[in-house]
Amino acid sequence: MKKIKVLISEEKINNRLDELANQIMDEYKGKDIVFLCILKGSIFFTVELAKRIKNNIQFEFVEVSSYENNESTGKVKLNKDITQSIEGKEVIIIEDIVDTGRTLAFLKELLLEKKPASLKICSLLDKPSRRIANVKADYIGFAIEDKFVVGYGLDDEQNLRNLNYIGYIEE
Ligand code: IMP
Ligand code: MG
């Protein structure tokens, strides 16, 4: 059995989500928002953040893959595209973690072609030391060091997504 250590507790996540929600409500006063959730890692973050926001939110989902055996392959593949137009809409991409940044660089380019009124990025986690592509999230939950993390949506080969905290696997 792999041993999981707590990196960020549920309580800390909840407090930070309250802050992020307030910041987004401040900046999107009176506006409808589209939350563009990147499957599968961002589902927990998307739902928990959205529940704290009073604006009307529409949801869209994309699925991309770049990881095989917990290693970034460098090539990003779109497995599932959005189903409704985002033209003229205020879109926030909701991501679980920005690692090399390749996923978001790829998605940003793809989504800008669909002409949203605005396009921002909100990521629960950020690993700035791993960045290869030149992208920055507009809203970040926590910056973390270069550790492979699981829980709150993040997986270890599809497992451990449903932990209610963010942990790392002890070697
Ligand atoms: P990027 O394209 O390298 O920025 O990778 C982003 C994607 O890789 C994330 O959306 C995650 O699905 C996955 N990923 C990166 N780091 C981790 C990690 O520490 N744990 C689990 N998944 C990760
Ligand atoms: Mg992901």
Short mmCIF file of N, CA and C and ligand atoms in Angstrom, two decimals:
data_model
loop_
_atom_site.label_atom_id
_atom_site.label_comp_id
_atom_site.label_asym_id
_atom_site.label_seq_id
_atom_site.Cartn_x
_atom_site.Cartn_y
_atom_site.Cartn_z
N MET A 1 0.84 -1.22 0.00
CA MET A 1 0.00 0.00 0.00
C MET A 1 0.86 1.25 0.00
N LYS A 2 0.50 2.19 -0.86
CA LYS A 2 1.22 3.46 -0.87
C LYS A 2 0.77 4.31 0.30
N LYS A 3 1.71 4.97 0.96
CA LYS A 3 1.35 5.83 2.08
C LYS A 3 1.22 7.27 1.60
N ILE A 4 0.08 7.88 1.96
CA ILE A 4 -0.18 9.25 1.50
C ILE A 4 0.00 10.22 2.66
N LYS A 5 0.75 11.27 2.42
CA LYS A 5 0.94 12.32 3.43
C LYS A 5 0.09 13.53 3.04
N VAL A 6 -0.45 14.19 4.05
CA VAL A 6 -1.27 15.38 3.76
C VAL A 6 -0.35 16.56 3.42
N LEU A 7 -0.60 17.17 2.28
CA LEU A 7 0.15 18.39 1.92
C LEU A 7 -0.72 19.62 2.21
N ILE A 8 -2.00 19.56 1.78
CA ILE A 8 -2.93 20.67 2.05
C ILE A 8 -4.23 20.07 2.57
N SER A 9 -4.60 20.44 3.77
CA SER A 9 -5.78 19.86 4.42
C SER A 9 -7.07 20.37 3.80
N GLU A 10 -8.16 19.65 4.07
CA GLU A 10 -9.47 20.06 3.56
C GLU A 10 -9.83 21.46 4.08
N GLU A 11 -9.50 21.72 5.34
CA GLU A 11 -9.83 23.03 5.92
C GLU A 11 -9.11 24.17 5.19
N LYS A 12 -7.83 23.93 4.91
CA LYS A 12 -7.07 24.96 4.18
C LYS A 12 -7.63 25.16 2.78
N ILE A 13 -8.01 24.07 2.15
CA ILE A 13 -8.59 24.18 0.80
C ILE A 13 -9.89 24.97 0.87
N ASN A 14 -10.75 24.64 1.83
CA ASN A 14 -12.03 25.34 1.96
C ASN A 14 -11.83 26.84 2.16
N ASN A 15 -10.89 27.21 3.03
CA ASN A 15 -10.64 28.63 3.28
C ASN A 15 -10.16 29.34 2.02
N ARG A 16 -9.29 28.67 1.29
CA ARG A 16 -8.74 29.29 0.07
C ARG A 16 -9.83 29.40 -1.00
N LEU A 17 -10.72 28.41 -1.07
CA LEU A 17 -11.80 28.46 -2.06
C LEU A 17 -12.74 29.63 -1.76
N ASP A 18 -12.99 29.89 -0.47
CA ASP A 18 -13.81 31.06 -0.10
C ASP A 18 -13.17 32.34 -0.64
N GLU A 19 -11.85 32.45 -0.45
CA GLU A 19 -11.14 33.65 -0.92
C GLU A 19 -11.19 33.78 -2.44
N LEU A 20 -10.94 32.67 -3.14
CA LEU A 20 -10.96 32.71 -4.61
C LEU A 20 -12.35 33.09 -5.12
N ALA A 21 -13.38 32.52 -4.49
CA ALA A 21 -14.76 32.81 -4.91
C ALA A 21 -15.06 34.30 -4.74
N ASN A 22 -14.63 34.87 -3.62
CA ASN A 22 -14.87 36.30 -3.39
C ASN A 22 -14.15 37.15 -4.42
N GLN A 23 -12.92 36.76 -4.73
CA GLN A 23 -12.14 37.50 -5.72
C GLN A 23 -12.83 37.45 -7.09
N ILE A 24 -13.32 36.27 -7.47
CA ILE A 24 -13.99 36.13 -8.77
C ILE A 24 -15.30 36.93 -8.77
N MET A 25 -16.06 36.89 -7.68
CA MET A 25 -17.33 37.64 -7.63
C MET A 25 -17.08 39.14 -7.73
N ASP A 26 -15.99 39.60 -7.11
CA ASP A 26 -15.60 41.01 -7.19
C ASP A 26 -15.30 41.43 -8.62
N GLU A 27 -14.59 40.56 -9.33
CA GLU A 27 -14.12 40.92 -10.66
C GLU A 27 -15.14 40.65 -11.76
N TYR A 28 -16.17 39.88 -11.47
CA TYR A 28 -17.19 39.56 -12.48
C TYR A 28 -18.57 40.04 -12.04
N LYS A 29 -18.61 41.18 -11.35
CA LYS A 29 -19.89 41.70 -10.83
C LYS A 29 -20.94 41.82 -11.94
N GLY A 30 -22.12 41.25 -11.71
CA GLY A 30 -23.23 41.38 -12.66
C GLY A 30 -23.07 40.59 -13.95
N LYS A 31 -22.02 39.78 -14.03
CA LYS A 31 -21.79 39.05 -15.28
C LYS A 31 -22.06 37.55 -15.11
N ASP A 32 -22.53 36.94 -16.20
CA ASP A 32 -22.60 35.48 -16.23
C ASP A 32 -21.21 34.96 -16.56
N ILE A 33 -20.91 33.79 -16.06
CA ILE A 33 -19.57 33.21 -16.27
C ILE A 33 -19.71 31.81 -16.84
N VAL A 34 -18.80 31.43 -17.71
CA VAL A 34 -18.72 30.02 -18.12
C VAL A 34 -17.51 29.40 -17.43
N PHE A 35 -17.76 28.36 -16.66
CA PHE A 35 -16.67 27.58 -16.07
C PHE A 35 -16.33 26.46 -17.05
N LEU A 36 -15.13 26.51 -17.55
CA LEU A 36 -14.71 25.49 -18.49
C LEU A 36 -13.82 24.49 -17.76
N CYS A 37 -14.42 23.38 -17.40
CA CYS A 37 -13.77 22.39 -16.54
C CYS A 37 -12.96 21.41 -17.39
N ILE A 38 -11.72 21.22 -16.99
CA ILE A 38 -10.87 20.27 -17.70
C ILE A 38 -10.96 18.91 -17.01
N LEU A 39 -11.59 17.98 -17.70
CA LEU A 39 -11.75 16.62 -17.15
C LEU A 39 -10.42 15.89 -17.16
N LYS A 40 -10.19 14.97 -16.22
CA LYS A 40 -11.12 14.72 -15.14
C LYS A 40 -10.68 15.42 -13.86
N GLY A 41 -9.44 15.85 -13.82
CA GLY A 41 -8.82 16.33 -12.59
C GLY A 41 -9.50 17.52 -11.93
N SER A 42 -10.21 18.33 -12.73
CA SER A 42 -10.74 19.59 -12.18
C SER A 42 -12.17 19.48 -11.68
N ILE A 43 -12.76 18.29 -11.72
CA ILE A 43 -14.19 18.22 -11.38
C ILE A 43 -14.48 18.64 -9.94
N PHE A 44 -13.69 18.20 -9.01
CA PHE A 44 -13.95 18.54 -7.60
C PHE A 44 -13.79 20.04 -7.39
N PHE A 45 -12.71 20.60 -7.89
CA PHE A 45 -12.43 22.03 -7.75
C PHE A 45 -13.54 22.85 -8.42
N THR A 46 -13.94 22.45 -9.61
CA THR A 46 -14.99 23.17 -10.35
C THR A 46 -16.27 23.26 -9.52
N VAL A 47 -16.70 22.13 -8.99
CA VAL A 47 -17.96 22.07 -8.25
C VAL A 47 -17.87 22.87 -6.95
N GLU A 48 -16.81 22.65 -6.20
CA GLU A 48 -16.68 23.31 -4.90
C GLU A 48 -16.54 24.82 -5.04
N LEU A 49 -15.82 25.27 -6.04
CA LEU A 49 -15.65 26.71 -6.26
C LEU A 49 -16.98 27.33 -6.73
N ALA A 50 -17.64 26.65 -7.67
CA ALA A 50 -18.89 27.17 -8.24
C ALA A 50 -19.96 27.34 -7.17
N LYS A 51 -20.01 26.41 -6.20
CA LYS A 51 -21.03 26.49 -5.15
C LYS A 51 -20.88 27.73 -4.29
N ARG A 52 -19.68 28.32 -4.29
CA ARG A 52 -19.42 29.51 -3.47
C ARG A 52 -19.67 30.81 -4.21
N ILE A 53 -20.01 30.72 -5.50
CA ILE A 53 -20.14 31.93 -6.33
C ILE A 53 -21.61 32.21 -6.63
N LYS A 54 -22.01 33.49 -6.48
CA LYS A 54 -23.43 33.84 -6.65
C LYS A 54 -23.79 34.17 -8.10
N ASN A 55 -22.80 34.49 -8.93
CA ASN A 55 -23.10 34.77 -10.34
C ASN A 55 -23.73 33.54 -10.98
N ASN A 56 -24.46 33.79 -12.08
CA ASN A 56 -24.94 32.64 -12.85
C ASN A 56 -23.75 32.00 -13.57
N ILE A 57 -23.60 30.70 -13.39
CA ILE A 57 -22.48 29.99 -14.03
C ILE A 57 -23.00 28.93 -14.97
N GLN A 58 -22.46 28.91 -16.19
CA GLN A 58 -22.72 27.80 -17.10
C GLN A 58 -21.48 26.91 -17.10
N PHE A 59 -21.68 25.65 -17.41
CA PHE A 59 -20.56 24.71 -17.35
C PHE A 59 -20.29 24.08 -18.70
N GLU A 60 -19.02 24.05 -19.04
CA GLU A 60 -18.58 23.32 -20.23
C GLU A 60 -17.43 22.41 -19.83
N PHE A 61 -17.27 21.34 -20.58
CA PHE A 61 -16.23 20.36 -20.23
C PHE A 61 -15.38 20.01 -21.43
N VAL A 62 -14.09 19.98 -21.22
CA VAL A 62 -13.20 19.43 -22.23
C VAL A 62 -12.40 18.32 -21.55
N GLU A 63 -11.97 17.38 -22.36
CA GLU A 63 -11.05 16.38 -21.81
C GLU A 63 -9.80 16.36 -22.66
N VAL A 64 -8.67 16.49 -21.99
CA VAL A 64 -7.38 16.46 -22.68
C VAL A 64 -6.51 15.41 -22.00
N SER A 65 -5.54 14.92 -22.71
CA SER A 65 -4.59 14.02 -22.05
C SER A 65 -3.18 14.31 -22.54
N SER A 66 -2.26 14.22 -21.63
CA SER A 66 -0.84 14.39 -21.98
C SER A 66 0.03 13.49 -21.13
N TYR A 67 -0.59 12.93 -20.09
CA TYR A 67 0.18 12.11 -19.16
C TYR A 67 0.03 10.63 -19.47
N GLU A 68 1.13 9.92 -19.44
CA GLU A 68 1.10 8.46 -19.50
C GLU A 68 2.01 7.96 -18.41
N ASN A 69 1.54 7.05 -17.60
CA ASN A 69 2.34 6.51 -16.49
C ASN A 69 2.93 7.61 -15.61
N ASN A 70 2.11 8.62 -15.32
CA ASN A 70 2.52 9.74 -14.46
C ASN A 70 3.66 10.60 -15.01
N GLU A 71 3.93 10.48 -16.32
CA GLU A 71 4.94 11.33 -16.94
C GLU A 71 4.27 12.16 -18.02
N SER A 72 4.61 13.44 -18.10
CA SER A 72 4.09 14.28 -19.15
C SER A 72 4.76 13.89 -20.47
N THR A 73 3.92 13.57 -21.49
CA THR A 73 4.50 13.14 -22.77
C THR A 73 4.90 14.33 -23.62
N GLY A 74 4.39 15.52 -23.26
CA GLY A 74 4.72 16.70 -24.06
C GLY A 74 3.71 16.97 -25.16
N LYS A 75 2.96 15.95 -25.55
CA LYS A 75 1.94 16.13 -26.59
C LYS A 75 0.56 16.15 -25.93
N VAL A 76 -0.21 17.19 -26.24
CA VAL A 76 -1.54 17.29 -25.63
C VAL A 76 -2.57 16.87 -26.66
N LYS A 77 -3.51 16.04 -26.24
CA LYS A 77 -4.54 15.54 -27.15
C LYS A 77 -5.91 15.97 -26.63
N LEU A 78 -6.77 16.48 -27.51
CA LEU A 78 -8.13 16.83 -27.11
C LEU A 78 -9.02 15.61 -27.31
N ASN A 79 -9.52 15.06 -26.21
CA ASN A 79 -10.37 13.86 -26.29
C ASN A 79 -11.84 14.24 -26.39
N LYS A 80 -12.21 15.40 -25.79
CA LYS A 80 -13.61 15.82 -25.81
C LYS A 80 -13.64 17.34 -25.87
N ASP A 81 -14.41 17.87 -26.82
CA ASP A 81 -14.52 19.33 -27.00
C ASP A 81 -15.79 19.85 -26.30
N ILE A 82 -15.93 21.18 -26.22
CA ILE A 82 -17.14 21.77 -25.64
C ILE A 82 -18.34 21.52 -26.56
N THR A 83 -19.55 21.64 -26.00
CA THR A 83 -20.74 21.34 -26.80
C THR A 83 -21.58 22.59 -27.11
N GLN A 84 -21.34 23.70 -26.37
CA GLN A 84 -22.09 24.95 -26.60
C GLN A 84 -21.09 26.03 -27.04
N SER A 85 -21.60 27.02 -27.78
CA SER A 85 -20.73 28.12 -28.20
C SER A 85 -20.30 28.96 -26.99
N ILE A 86 -19.05 29.41 -26.99
CA ILE A 86 -18.59 30.33 -25.93
C ILE A 86 -18.33 31.72 -26.51
N GLU A 87 -18.77 31.94 -27.74
CA GLU A 87 -18.54 33.23 -28.38
C GLU A 87 -19.20 34.35 -27.56
N GLY A 88 -18.44 35.39 -27.27
CA GLY A 88 -18.96 36.54 -26.54
C GLY A 88 -19.15 36.29 -25.05
N LYS A 89 -18.73 35.16 -24.55
CA LYS A 89 -18.95 34.85 -23.13
C LYS A 89 -17.69 35.04 -22.29
N GLU A 90 -17.92 35.23 -20.98
CA GLU A 90 -16.81 35.39 -20.03
C GLU A 90 -16.42 33.99 -19.55
N VAL A 91 -15.29 33.53 -20.03
CA VAL A 91 -14.91 32.13 -19.77
C VAL A 91 -13.74 32.06 -18.78
N ILE A 92 -13.89 31.18 -17.82
CA ILE A 92 -12.77 30.88 -16.92
C ILE A 92 -12.45 29.39 -17.04
N ILE A 93 -11.22 29.10 -17.46
CA ILE A 93 -10.77 27.70 -17.50
C ILE A 93 -10.47 27.28 -16.07
N ILE A 94 -11.06 26.17 -15.65
CA ILE A 94 -10.80 25.66 -14.30
C ILE A 94 -9.89 24.43 -14.41
N GLU A 95 -8.69 24.56 -13.86
CA GLU A 95 -7.69 23.50 -13.97
C GLU A 95 -7.30 23.01 -12.58
N ASP A 96 -6.86 21.78 -12.50
CA ASP A 96 -6.42 21.25 -11.20
C ASP A 96 -5.00 21.71 -10.87
N ILE A 97 -4.10 21.61 -11.85
CA ILE A 97 -2.71 21.97 -11.58
C ILE A 97 -2.02 22.43 -12.86
N VAL A 98 -1.23 23.47 -12.76
CA VAL A 98 -0.39 23.88 -13.89
C VAL A 98 1.00 23.34 -13.61
N ASP A 99 1.43 22.44 -14.47
CA ASP A 99 2.71 21.76 -14.29
C ASP A 99 3.68 22.30 -15.35
N THR A 100 3.85 21.61 -16.47
CA THR A 100 4.70 22.17 -17.53
C THR A 100 4.02 23.37 -18.20
N GLY A 101 2.69 23.42 -18.11
CA GLY A 101 1.93 24.50 -18.74
C GLY A 101 1.49 24.16 -20.16
N ARG A 102 1.90 22.99 -20.65
CA ARG A 102 1.58 22.63 -22.05
C ARG A 102 0.08 22.48 -22.28
N THR A 103 -0.62 21.88 -21.31
CA THR A 103 -2.06 21.69 -21.46
C THR A 103 -2.77 23.02 -21.63
N LEU A 104 -2.42 23.97 -20.77
CA LEU A 104 -3.11 25.27 -20.82
C LEU A 104 -2.71 26.09 -22.04
N ALA A 105 -1.46 25.98 -22.46
CA ALA A 105 -1.02 26.70 -23.66
C ALA A 105 -1.83 26.19 -24.86
N PHE A 106 -1.97 24.89 -24.94
CA PHE A 106 -2.73 24.24 -26.01
C PHE A 106 -4.20 24.66 -25.96
N LEU A 107 -4.81 24.60 -24.78
CA LEU A 107 -6.23 24.91 -24.64
C LEU A 107 -6.54 26.38 -24.88
N LYS A 108 -5.65 27.24 -24.40
CA LYS A 108 -5.86 28.68 -24.56
C LYS A 108 -5.95 29.04 -26.05
N GLU A 109 -5.03 28.49 -26.81
CA GLU A 109 -5.01 28.76 -28.25
C GLU A 109 -6.29 28.26 -28.90
N LEU A 110 -6.68 27.04 -28.54
CA LEU A 110 -7.88 26.42 -29.09
C LEU A 110 -9.14 27.23 -28.75
N LEU A 111 -9.22 27.70 -27.49
CA LEU A 111 -10.43 28.38 -27.03
C LEU A 111 -10.51 29.82 -27.54
N LEU A 112 -9.37 30.47 -27.70
CA LEU A 112 -9.38 31.85 -28.22
C LEU A 112 -9.95 31.90 -29.64
N GLU A 113 -9.75 30.82 -30.39
CA GLU A 113 -10.33 30.74 -31.75
C GLU A 113 -11.85 30.75 -31.70
N LYS A 114 -12.43 30.39 -30.55
CA LYS A 114 -13.89 30.36 -30.42
C LYS A 114 -14.45 31.71 -29.95
N LYS A 115 -13.58 32.73 -29.90
CA LYS A 115 -13.95 34.12 -29.65
C LYS A 115 -14.76 34.41 -28.38
N PRO A 116 -14.29 33.97 -27.22
CA PRO A 116 -14.96 34.38 -25.97
C PRO A 116 -14.73 35.88 -25.74
N ALA A 117 -15.61 36.52 -24.93
CA ALA A 117 -15.41 37.93 -24.59
C ALA A 117 -14.14 38.07 -23.76
N SER A 118 -13.92 37.10 -22.87
CA SER A 118 -12.69 37.08 -22.08
C SER A 118 -12.36 35.64 -21.74
N LEU A 119 -11.08 35.40 -21.49
CA LEU A 119 -10.65 34.04 -21.16
C LEU A 119 -9.61 34.11 -20.06
N LYS A 120 -9.97 33.59 -18.89
CA LYS A 120 -9.02 33.57 -17.78
C LYS A 120 -8.79 32.14 -17.32
N ILE A 121 -7.77 31.98 -16.50
CA ILE A 121 -7.41 30.65 -16.01
C ILE A 121 -7.41 30.66 -14.49
N CYS A 122 -8.09 29.67 -13.91
CA CYS A 122 -8.10 29.51 -12.46
C CYS A 122 -7.61 28.09 -12.16
N SER A 123 -6.51 27.98 -11.44
CA SER A 123 -5.96 26.66 -11.14
C SER A 123 -5.85 26.46 -9.64
N LEU A 124 -6.26 25.29 -9.18
CA LEU A 124 -6.16 24.99 -7.76
C LEU A 124 -4.70 24.98 -7.31
N LEU A 125 -3.84 24.38 -8.14
CA LEU A 125 -2.43 24.27 -7.77
C LEU A 125 -1.54 24.79 -8.89
N ASP A 126 -0.34 25.17 -8.52
CA ASP A 126 0.65 25.64 -9.48
C ASP A 126 2.01 25.10 -9.07
N LYS A 127 2.72 24.49 -10.03
CA LYS A 127 4.10 24.04 -9.77
C LYS A 127 5.03 24.88 -10.65
N PRO A 128 5.32 26.11 -10.22
CA PRO A 128 6.06 27.03 -11.11
C PRO A 128 7.43 26.52 -11.54
N SER A 129 8.06 25.71 -10.71
CA SER A 129 9.42 25.24 -11.03
C SER A 129 9.45 24.29 -12.24
N ARG A 130 8.30 23.77 -12.65
CA ARG A 130 8.24 22.80 -13.74
C ARG A 130 7.87 23.42 -15.09
N ARG A 131 7.66 24.74 -15.10
CA ARG A 131 7.08 25.35 -16.29
C ARG A 131 7.97 25.25 -17.53
N ILE A 132 7.36 24.86 -18.65
CA ILE A 132 8.04 24.84 -19.95
C ILE A 132 7.34 25.83 -20.89
N ALA A 133 6.00 25.71 -21.01
CA ALA A 133 5.23 26.63 -21.86
C ALA A 133 4.98 27.93 -21.11
N ASN A 134 4.88 29.01 -21.86
CA ASN A 134 4.74 30.33 -21.25
C ASN A 134 3.26 30.64 -20.96
N VAL A 135 2.73 30.08 -19.88
CA VAL A 135 1.36 30.42 -19.47
C VAL A 135 1.33 30.70 -17.97
N LYS A 136 0.38 31.57 -17.61
CA LYS A 136 0.22 31.93 -16.20
C LYS A 136 -1.25 31.89 -15.85
N ALA A 137 -1.57 31.33 -14.70
CA ALA A 137 -2.96 31.33 -14.27
C ALA A 137 -3.29 32.69 -13.66
N ASP A 138 -4.53 33.16 -13.87
CA ASP A 138 -4.96 34.44 -13.30
C ASP A 138 -5.34 34.28 -11.83
N TYR A 139 -5.85 33.10 -11.50
CA TYR A 139 -6.20 32.79 -10.10
C TYR A 139 -5.53 31.48 -9.73
N ILE A 140 -4.83 31.47 -8.60
CA ILE A 140 -4.14 30.25 -8.16
C ILE A 140 -4.51 29.97 -6.71
N GLY A 141 -4.87 28.71 -6.44
CA GLY A 141 -5.16 28.32 -5.06
C GLY A 141 -3.90 28.27 -4.23
N PHE A 142 -2.98 27.41 -4.62
CA PHE A 142 -1.73 27.22 -3.88
C PHE A 142 -0.58 26.95 -4.84
N ALA A 143 0.54 27.60 -4.61
CA ALA A 143 1.77 27.24 -5.33
C ALA A 143 2.46 26.16 -4.50
N ILE A 144 2.90 25.10 -5.15
CA ILE A 144 3.53 24.00 -4.40
C ILE A 144 4.90 23.68 -5.01
N GLU A 145 5.70 22.97 -4.23
CA GLU A 145 7.00 22.55 -4.76
C GLU A 145 6.81 21.35 -5.70
N ASP A 146 7.89 20.92 -6.30
CA ASP A 146 7.81 19.87 -7.30
C ASP A 146 7.65 18.48 -6.67
N LYS A 147 6.40 18.20 -6.30
CA LYS A 147 6.04 16.89 -5.74
C LYS A 147 4.88 16.36 -6.55
N PHE A 148 4.79 15.05 -6.73
CA PHE A 148 3.63 14.48 -7.40
C PHE A 148 2.49 14.37 -6.39
N VAL A 149 1.41 15.11 -6.64
CA VAL A 149 0.32 15.18 -5.66
C VAL A 149 -0.93 14.46 -6.14
N VAL A 150 -1.74 14.05 -5.18
CA VAL A 150 -2.99 13.33 -5.47
C VAL A 150 -4.11 13.89 -4.60
N GLY A 151 -5.33 13.55 -4.98
CA GLY A 151 -6.49 13.95 -4.18
C GLY A 151 -7.16 15.21 -4.69
N TYR A 152 -8.37 15.46 -4.22
CA TYR A 152 -9.17 16.60 -4.64
C TYR A 152 -9.25 16.68 -6.18
N GLY A 153 -9.35 15.51 -6.80
CA GLY A 153 -9.46 15.44 -8.27
C GLY A 153 -8.21 14.93 -8.94
N LEU A 154 -7.06 15.16 -8.31
CA LEU A 154 -5.80 14.74 -8.93
C LEU A 154 -5.58 13.24 -8.73
N ASP A 155 -5.07 12.59 -9.76
CA ASP A 155 -4.99 11.13 -9.72
C ASP A 155 -3.57 10.59 -9.78
N ASP A 156 -3.46 9.35 -9.31
CA ASP A 156 -2.27 8.54 -9.53
C ASP A 156 -2.75 7.38 -10.39
N GLU A 157 -2.52 7.48 -11.69
CA GLU A 157 -3.04 6.49 -12.65
C GLU A 157 -4.51 6.19 -12.41
N GLN A 158 -5.29 7.25 -12.36
CA GLN A 158 -6.77 7.23 -12.24
C GLN A 158 -7.28 6.95 -10.83
N ASN A 159 -6.40 6.70 -9.88
CA ASN A 159 -6.84 6.43 -8.52
C ASN A 159 -6.61 7.65 -7.61
N LEU A 160 -7.25 7.62 -6.45
CA LEU A 160 -7.07 8.59 -5.36
C LEU A 160 -7.67 9.97 -5.61
N ARG A 161 -8.48 10.11 -6.66
CA ARG A 161 -9.06 11.42 -6.95
C ARG A 161 -9.99 11.89 -5.83
N ASN A 162 -10.66 10.95 -5.15
CA ASN A 162 -11.71 11.33 -4.20
C ASN A 162 -11.22 11.58 -2.78
N LEU A 163 -9.92 11.73 -2.57
CA LEU A 163 -9.45 12.19 -1.26
C LEU A 163 -9.96 13.62 -1.05
N ASN A 164 -10.35 13.95 0.18
CA ASN A 164 -10.87 15.32 0.41
C ASN A 164 -9.76 16.31 0.78
N TYR A 165 -8.51 15.90 0.59
CA TYR A 165 -7.36 16.78 0.82
C TYR A 165 -6.37 16.56 -0.32
N ILE A 166 -5.32 17.36 -0.34
CA ILE A 166 -4.26 17.15 -1.34
C ILE A 166 -3.08 16.51 -0.62
N GLY A 167 -2.65 15.39 -1.14
CA GLY A 167 -1.55 14.66 -0.50
C GLY A 167 -0.46 14.31 -1.48
N TYR A 168 0.61 13.77 -0.96
CA TYR A 168 1.66 13.25 -1.84
C TYR A 168 2.04 11.85 -1.38
N ILE A 169 2.55 11.10 -2.31
CA ILE A 169 2.88 9.71 -2.02
C ILE A 169 4.29 9.67 -1.43
N GLU A 170 4.38 9.10 -0.24
CA GLU A 170 5.68 9.01 0.42
C GLU A 170 6.50 7.91 -0.23
N GLU A 171 7.71 8.23 -0.63
CA GLU A 171 8.58 7.23 -1.30
C GLU A 171 9.08 6.20 -0.31
P1 IMP B 1 0.88 20.27 -17.86
O1 IMP B 1 0.36 20.24 -19.25
O2 IMP B 1 2.26 19.68 -17.76
O3 IMP B 1 0.80 21.61 -17.20
O4 IMP B 1 0.06 19.21 -17.06
C1 IMP B 1 -1.13 19.46 -16.54
C2 IMP B 1 -1.83 18.16 -16.19
O5 IMP B 1 -0.93 17.12 -15.74
C3 IMP B 1 -2.71 18.42 -15.02
O6 IMP B 1 -3.97 18.86 -15.46
C4 IMP B 1 -2.76 17.08 -14.32
O7 IMP B 1 -3.79 16.30 -14.88
C5 IMP B 1 -1.44 16.44 -14.62
N1 IMP B 1 -0.52 16.60 -13.47
C6 IMP B 1 0.55 17.41 -13.39
N2 IMP B 1 1.15 17.32 -12.20
C7 IMP B 1 0.43 16.41 -11.49
C8 IMP B 1 0.54 15.88 -10.15
O8 IMP B 1 1.42 16.23 -9.34
N3 IMP B 1 -0.41 14.98 -9.79
C9 IMP B 1 -1.40 14.56 -10.62
N4 IMP B 1 -1.55 15.04 -11.87
C10 IMP B 1 -0.63 15.94 -12.30
MG MG B 2 -5.69 17.50 -15.53
#
